[in-house]
Amino acid sequence: MTPLTDRLRASLFPVLAAAGISLAALPAVAAPQILAVAQTDLKLPVLCEAGECTVELTTICLQEHRASPNVGEGYYVHGDKFFELTGRTAAGQEIPLDHLPLAITAARGHNAVRLAFRESRIAKYGPLDITISVPANLSLVPLPIRGDVKPQTEEDILLATGPLRDLATEMVDRDSNKRDAAELISQAINRLPVRGRASDEDRLAVRAAYQGIMETSGFASGAKDNANAVVRECFDRTIAGSLSFRGCLGSWHDRMIGKLNTKYWNALKAGS
């Protein structure tokens, strides 16, 4: 029987081509970590600008012994779970967009990934408000790389996406304040422009939108307090200067997720 990793390489070529990713263009290095995508309780907005629609999702590293991914390194969804991508028209009609080819790449180490697709693929529907939801236990595996000196084996993938993924979920759920605070911060991150600084009007609009989402989220007061402190500090800190509102929020998000990741790694070493 053909090994799983070889079958994946063959099956992924047409998908990657549609998403604009070339395997041949990727560097000959060891495969980075398999990632767990955090389940969402709230739908996240997908922002379209300059012909591209993007969203950032929270992730946890499942393999401490492997290197963190570099920005732009590609991933694919493992197994039969997938993101729920939906567009809503001005008339309120919901259009499933799960069929769109998504380019999934590392955004900030192992703490966040970026999903992207071309805006031209949804032009036929007219203006849409696009949202995404992440189901439980969704994992991402690095795209196969030609000349990989340490590829993810079938055993590596099964271990990381099975028992290690279950442990990561358990450890993250034990600290719901950090988990939910990070999700609230992601709501603000994904409403801000990917490139450059937001205008004063956009900054105020995002802060107001965040406030409404936070108040109706149903999350515990501890999570809300944590997220509110970050949003308030980042808003005030980035009124002027080179640091953007989005960049500040991303940095704080990654600190929270980094602490959760450390708890998972410690539990793994202890055999919990």
Short mmCIF file of C-alpha atoms in Angstrom, two decimals:
data_model
loop_
_atom_site.label_atom_id
_atom_site.label_comp_id
_atom_site.label_asym_id
_atom_site.label_seq_id
_atom_site.Cartn_x
_atom_site.Cartn_y
_atom_site.Cartn_z
CA MET A 1 0.00 0.00 0.00
CA THR A 2 1.23 3.51 -0.79
CA PRO A 3 2.26 5.35 2.41
CA LEU A 4 -0.18 7.96 3.70
CA THR A 5 2.28 10.82 3.28
CA ASP A 6 2.85 9.91 -0.40
CA ARG A 7 -0.90 9.72 -1.03
CA LEU A 8 -1.30 13.11 0.63
CA ARG A 9 1.31 14.65 -1.64
CA ALA A 10 -0.53 13.37 -4.71
CA SER A 11 -3.98 14.43 -3.51
CA LEU A 12 -2.88 17.88 -2.34
CA PHE A 13 -1.29 19.04 -5.61
CA PRO A 14 -4.58 20.16 -7.28
CA VAL A 15 -5.84 21.74 -4.05
CA LEU A 16 -2.63 23.69 -3.55
CA ALA A 17 -2.60 24.85 -7.16
CA ALA A 18 -6.13 26.21 -6.78
CA ALA A 19 -5.10 28.03 -3.62
CA GLY A 20 -2.03 29.51 -5.30
CA ILE A 21 0.56 27.49 -3.37
CA SER A 22 3.45 25.64 -5.02
CA LEU A 23 5.11 22.71 -3.28
CA ALA A 24 8.19 23.14 -5.41
CA ALA A 25 8.60 26.70 -4.18
CA LEU A 26 8.74 25.69 -0.53
CA PRO A 27 12.18 25.41 1.15
CA ALA A 28 13.80 22.05 1.84
CA VAL A 29 13.61 22.10 5.63
CA ALA A 30 12.19 19.88 8.35
CA ALA A 31 8.42 19.95 8.74
CA PRO A 32 7.21 22.29 11.50
CA GLN A 33 4.72 21.49 14.26
CA ILE A 34 1.23 20.08 13.81
CA LEU A 35 -1.26 22.61 15.19
CA ALA A 36 -4.59 22.42 17.00
CA VAL A 37 -7.06 25.13 15.97
CA ALA A 38 -9.05 26.51 18.90
CA GLN A 39 -12.77 25.87 18.70
CA THR A 40 -14.82 29.06 18.41
CA ASP A 41 -17.92 29.83 20.45
CA LEU A 42 -18.48 33.04 18.48
CA LYS A 43 -18.44 33.46 14.71
CA LEU A 44 -15.38 35.38 13.52
CA PRO A 45 -15.59 37.97 10.74
CA VAL A 46 -13.67 37.43 7.50
CA LEU A 47 -12.20 40.69 6.17
CA CYS A 48 -11.86 41.30 2.43
CA GLU A 49 -9.41 43.94 1.20
CA ALA A 50 -7.21 44.39 -1.86
CA GLY A 51 -8.87 41.41 -3.58
CA GLU A 52 -8.18 38.92 -0.79
CA CYS A 53 -10.39 37.68 2.06
CA THR A 54 -8.59 36.66 5.25
CA VAL A 55 -9.11 35.67 8.86
CA GLU A 56 -6.72 34.74 11.69
CA LEU A 57 -7.45 31.77 13.95
CA THR A 58 -5.98 30.81 17.32
CA THR A 59 -3.77 27.71 17.37
CA ILE A 60 -1.90 25.54 19.88
CA CYS A 61 1.32 23.68 19.10
CA LEU A 62 0.93 19.92 19.57
CA GLN A 63 4.60 18.93 19.07
CA GLU A 64 7.05 20.82 21.29
CA HIS A 65 10.05 18.92 19.89
CA ARG A 66 9.53 20.31 16.38
CA ALA A 67 10.25 23.85 15.22
CA SER A 68 7.56 26.52 15.17
CA PRO A 69 6.39 27.36 11.66
CA ASN A 70 7.79 30.40 9.91
CA VAL A 71 5.35 33.04 8.73
CA GLY A 72 3.75 31.83 5.51
CA GLU A 73 4.43 28.10 5.93
CA GLY A 74 1.49 26.14 4.55
CA TYR A 75 -0.92 23.75 6.29
CA TYR A 76 -3.89 21.55 5.45
CA VAL A 77 -6.84 20.37 7.53
CA HIS A 78 -6.46 16.82 8.80
CA GLY A 79 -9.42 14.42 8.84
CA ASP A 80 -13.06 15.01 8.00
CA LYS A 81 -13.64 18.18 10.04
CA PHE A 82 -13.59 21.55 8.33
CA PHE A 83 -14.28 25.22 8.92
CA GLU A 84 -17.83 26.51 8.57
CA LEU A 85 -17.55 29.45 6.19
CA THR A 86 -20.76 31.39 5.52
CA GLY A 87 -21.71 34.51 3.58
CA ARG A 88 -24.79 36.59 4.35
CA THR A 89 -26.36 38.82 1.71
CA ALA A 90 -27.93 42.21 2.39
CA ALA A 91 -31.32 40.47 2.23
CA GLY A 92 -30.29 38.05 4.99
CA GLN A 93 -29.78 34.97 2.81
CA GLU A 94 -27.00 32.69 4.08
CA ILE A 95 -24.71 31.14 1.48
CA PRO A 96 -22.39 28.25 2.45
CA LEU A 97 -18.83 28.90 1.28
CA ASP A 98 -17.14 25.76 2.61
CA HIS A 99 -16.30 24.74 -0.97
CA LEU A 100 -13.85 27.60 -1.47
CA PRO A 101 -10.16 26.61 -1.70
CA LEU A 102 -8.42 28.10 1.32
CA ALA A 103 -4.73 28.85 1.66
CA ILE A 104 -3.82 28.12 5.29
CA THR A 105 -0.51 29.57 6.47
CA ALA A 106 1.24 30.32 9.75
CA ALA A 107 0.61 33.92 10.82
CA ARG A 108 2.53 34.30 14.09
CA GLY A 109 4.58 31.25 14.97
CA HIS A 110 2.40 28.49 16.40
CA ASN A 111 -0.08 30.91 18.01
CA ALA A 112 -2.16 31.87 14.98
CA VAL A 113 -2.81 30.82 11.40
CA ARG A 114 -4.12 32.84 8.49
CA LEU A 115 -6.84 31.57 6.16
CA ALA A 116 -7.19 33.30 2.80
CA PHE A 117 -9.08 33.05 -0.48
CA ARG A 118 -9.46 35.30 -3.52
CA GLU A 119 -12.36 37.75 -3.31
CA SER A 120 -13.09 37.12 -6.99
CA ARG A 121 -14.38 33.66 -6.06
CA ILE A 122 -17.41 35.19 -4.31
CA ALA A 123 -18.05 38.09 -6.70
CA LYS A 124 -21.05 36.31 -8.26
CA TYR A 125 -22.93 36.52 -4.96
CA GLY A 126 -22.66 40.29 -4.64
CA PRO A 127 -21.72 42.00 -1.35
CA LEU A 128 -21.46 39.52 1.52
CA ASP A 129 -20.80 39.62 5.24
CA ILE A 130 -18.58 36.56 5.70
CA THR A 131 -18.06 34.67 8.95
CA ILE A 132 -16.20 31.54 9.99
CA SER A 133 -16.68 29.02 12.80
CA VAL A 134 -14.21 26.37 13.96
CA PRO A 135 -15.54 22.99 15.18
CA ALA A 136 -14.08 21.02 18.06
CA ASN A 137 -10.88 19.02 17.58
CA LEU A 138 -9.77 20.43 14.24
CA SER A 139 -6.06 19.95 13.55
CA LEU A 140 -3.67 21.29 10.91
CA VAL A 141 -0.77 19.34 9.43
CA PRO A 142 2.15 21.01 7.58
CA LEU A 143 2.03 20.71 3.81
CA PRO A 144 4.46 18.09 2.50
CA ILE A 145 7.77 19.62 1.43
CA ARG A 146 10.09 18.21 -1.22
CA GLY A 147 13.43 17.31 0.31
CA ASP A 148 12.03 17.38 3.86
CA VAL A 149 14.80 16.14 6.16
CA LYS A 150 12.31 15.19 8.88
CA PRO A 151 8.82 14.76 7.42
CA GLN A 152 5.70 14.18 9.47
CA THR A 153 5.19 10.41 9.33
CA GLU A 154 1.83 8.68 9.40
CA GLU A 155 2.53 7.76 13.04
CA ASP A 156 3.44 11.36 13.90
CA ILE A 157 0.17 12.62 12.43
CA LEU A 158 -2.01 10.00 14.10
CA LEU A 159 -0.41 10.62 17.51
CA ALA A 160 -0.63 14.42 17.30
CA THR A 161 -4.19 14.57 15.96
CA GLY A 162 -5.44 11.84 18.31
CA PRO A 163 -4.34 11.56 21.97
CA LEU A 164 -2.17 14.70 21.93
CA ARG A 165 -5.02 16.73 20.45
CA ASP A 166 -7.36 15.41 23.16
CA LEU A 167 -4.91 16.42 25.90
CA ALA A 168 -4.49 19.89 24.42
CA THR A 169 -8.26 20.38 24.38
CA GLU A 170 -8.50 19.29 28.01
CA MET A 171 -5.70 21.62 29.15
CA VAL A 172 -7.08 24.63 27.26
CA ASP A 173 -10.59 24.03 28.59
CA ARG A 174 -9.26 24.02 32.17
CA ASP A 175 -8.30 27.68 31.77
CA SER A 176 -11.45 29.07 30.21
CA ASN A 177 -10.57 32.62 31.24
CA LYS A 178 -7.50 32.71 28.99
CA ARG A 179 -9.18 30.68 26.24
CA ASP A 180 -12.26 32.91 26.11
CA ALA A 181 -10.26 36.13 26.52
CA ALA A 182 -8.14 35.14 23.52
CA GLU A 183 -11.30 34.51 21.51
CA LEU A 184 -12.66 37.95 22.40
CA ILE A 185 -9.37 39.57 21.42
CA SER A 186 -9.54 37.70 18.09
CA GLN A 187 -12.88 39.38 17.46
CA ALA A 188 -11.13 42.76 17.53
CA ILE A 189 -8.06 41.56 15.61
CA ASN A 190 -10.13 40.30 12.70
CA ARG A 191 -12.01 43.58 12.34
CA LEU A 192 -8.84 45.61 11.79
CA PRO A 193 -6.93 46.00 8.50
CA VAL A 194 -4.23 43.40 7.90
CA ARG A 195 -1.76 45.94 6.53
CA GLY A 196 -0.96 49.37 7.88
CA ARG A 197 -2.67 51.36 10.60
CA ALA A 198 -6.42 51.66 10.97
CA SER A 199 -7.95 55.12 10.67
CA ASP A 200 -9.24 56.83 13.79
CA GLU A 201 -12.80 56.12 12.63
CA ASP A 202 -12.07 52.42 12.08
CA ARG A 203 -10.38 52.13 15.46
CA LEU A 204 -13.42 53.58 17.21
CA ALA A 205 -15.78 51.37 15.18
CA VAL A 206 -13.81 48.22 16.06
CA ARG A 207 -13.72 49.13 19.74
CA ALA A 208 -17.50 49.68 19.72
CA ALA A 209 -18.12 46.40 17.87
CA TYR A 210 -15.88 44.56 20.33
CA GLN A 211 -17.78 46.06 23.27
CA GLY A 212 -21.10 44.79 21.95
CA ILE A 213 -19.75 41.32 21.23
CA MET A 214 -18.08 41.09 24.63
CA GLU A 215 -21.24 42.09 26.50
CA THR A 216 -23.40 39.46 24.74
CA SER A 217 -20.77 36.70 24.55
CA GLY A 218 -21.92 34.81 27.63
CA PHE A 219 -18.31 34.42 28.76
CA ALA A 220 -17.37 34.62 32.45
CA SER A 221 -16.42 37.97 33.96
CA GLY A 222 -12.79 36.89 34.36
CA ALA A 223 -12.41 36.32 30.62
CA LYS A 224 -14.14 39.60 29.83
CA ASP A 225 -11.96 41.50 32.29
CA ASN A 226 -8.78 40.01 30.80
CA ALA A 227 -9.82 40.86 27.25
CA ASN A 228 -11.09 44.33 28.17
CA ALA A 229 -7.76 45.20 29.79
CA VAL A 230 -5.88 44.20 26.62
CA VAL A 231 -8.20 46.04 24.24
CA ARG A 232 -8.12 49.16 26.39
CA GLU A 233 -4.31 49.16 26.71
CA CYS A 234 -3.76 48.50 23.00
CA PHE A 235 -6.24 51.17 21.95
CA ASP A 236 -4.58 53.80 24.13
CA ARG A 237 -1.03 52.68 23.38
CA THR A 238 -1.45 52.85 19.59
CA ILE A 239 -3.08 56.27 19.25
CA ALA A 240 0.28 57.35 17.81
CA GLY A 241 3.53 55.63 16.91
CA SER A 242 4.54 52.77 14.64
CA LEU A 243 2.72 49.97 16.50
CA SER A 244 -0.75 49.27 15.12
CA PHE A 245 -3.86 48.45 17.13
CA ARG A 246 -3.97 45.05 15.44
CA GLY A 247 -0.28 44.39 16.06
CA CYS A 248 -0.63 45.17 19.76
CA LEU A 249 -3.67 42.92 20.11
CA GLY A 250 -1.88 40.10 18.30
CA SER A 251 1.07 40.33 20.67
CA TRP A 252 -1.15 40.10 23.77
CA HIS A 253 -3.19 37.28 22.22
CA ASP A 254 -0.01 35.31 21.65
CA ARG A 255 1.12 35.79 25.25
CA MET A 256 -2.15 34.32 26.52
CA ILE A 257 -2.01 31.40 24.12
CA GLY A 258 1.66 30.85 24.90
CA LYS A 259 0.80 30.32 28.57
CA LEU A 260 -1.87 27.77 27.63
CA ASN A 261 0.59 26.02 25.34
CA THR A 262 3.14 25.79 28.16
CA LYS A 263 0.52 24.18 30.42
CA TYR A 264 -0.12 21.57 27.72
CA TRP A 265 3.60 20.87 27.26
CA ASN A 266 4.09 20.51 31.02
CA ALA A 267 1.13 18.13 31.27
CA LEU A 268 2.56 16.09 28.41
CA LYS A 269 5.93 15.77 30.14
CA ALA A 270 4.23 14.79 33.40
CA GLY A 271 2.17 12.13 31.65
CA SER A 272 -1.15 13.74 32.65
#
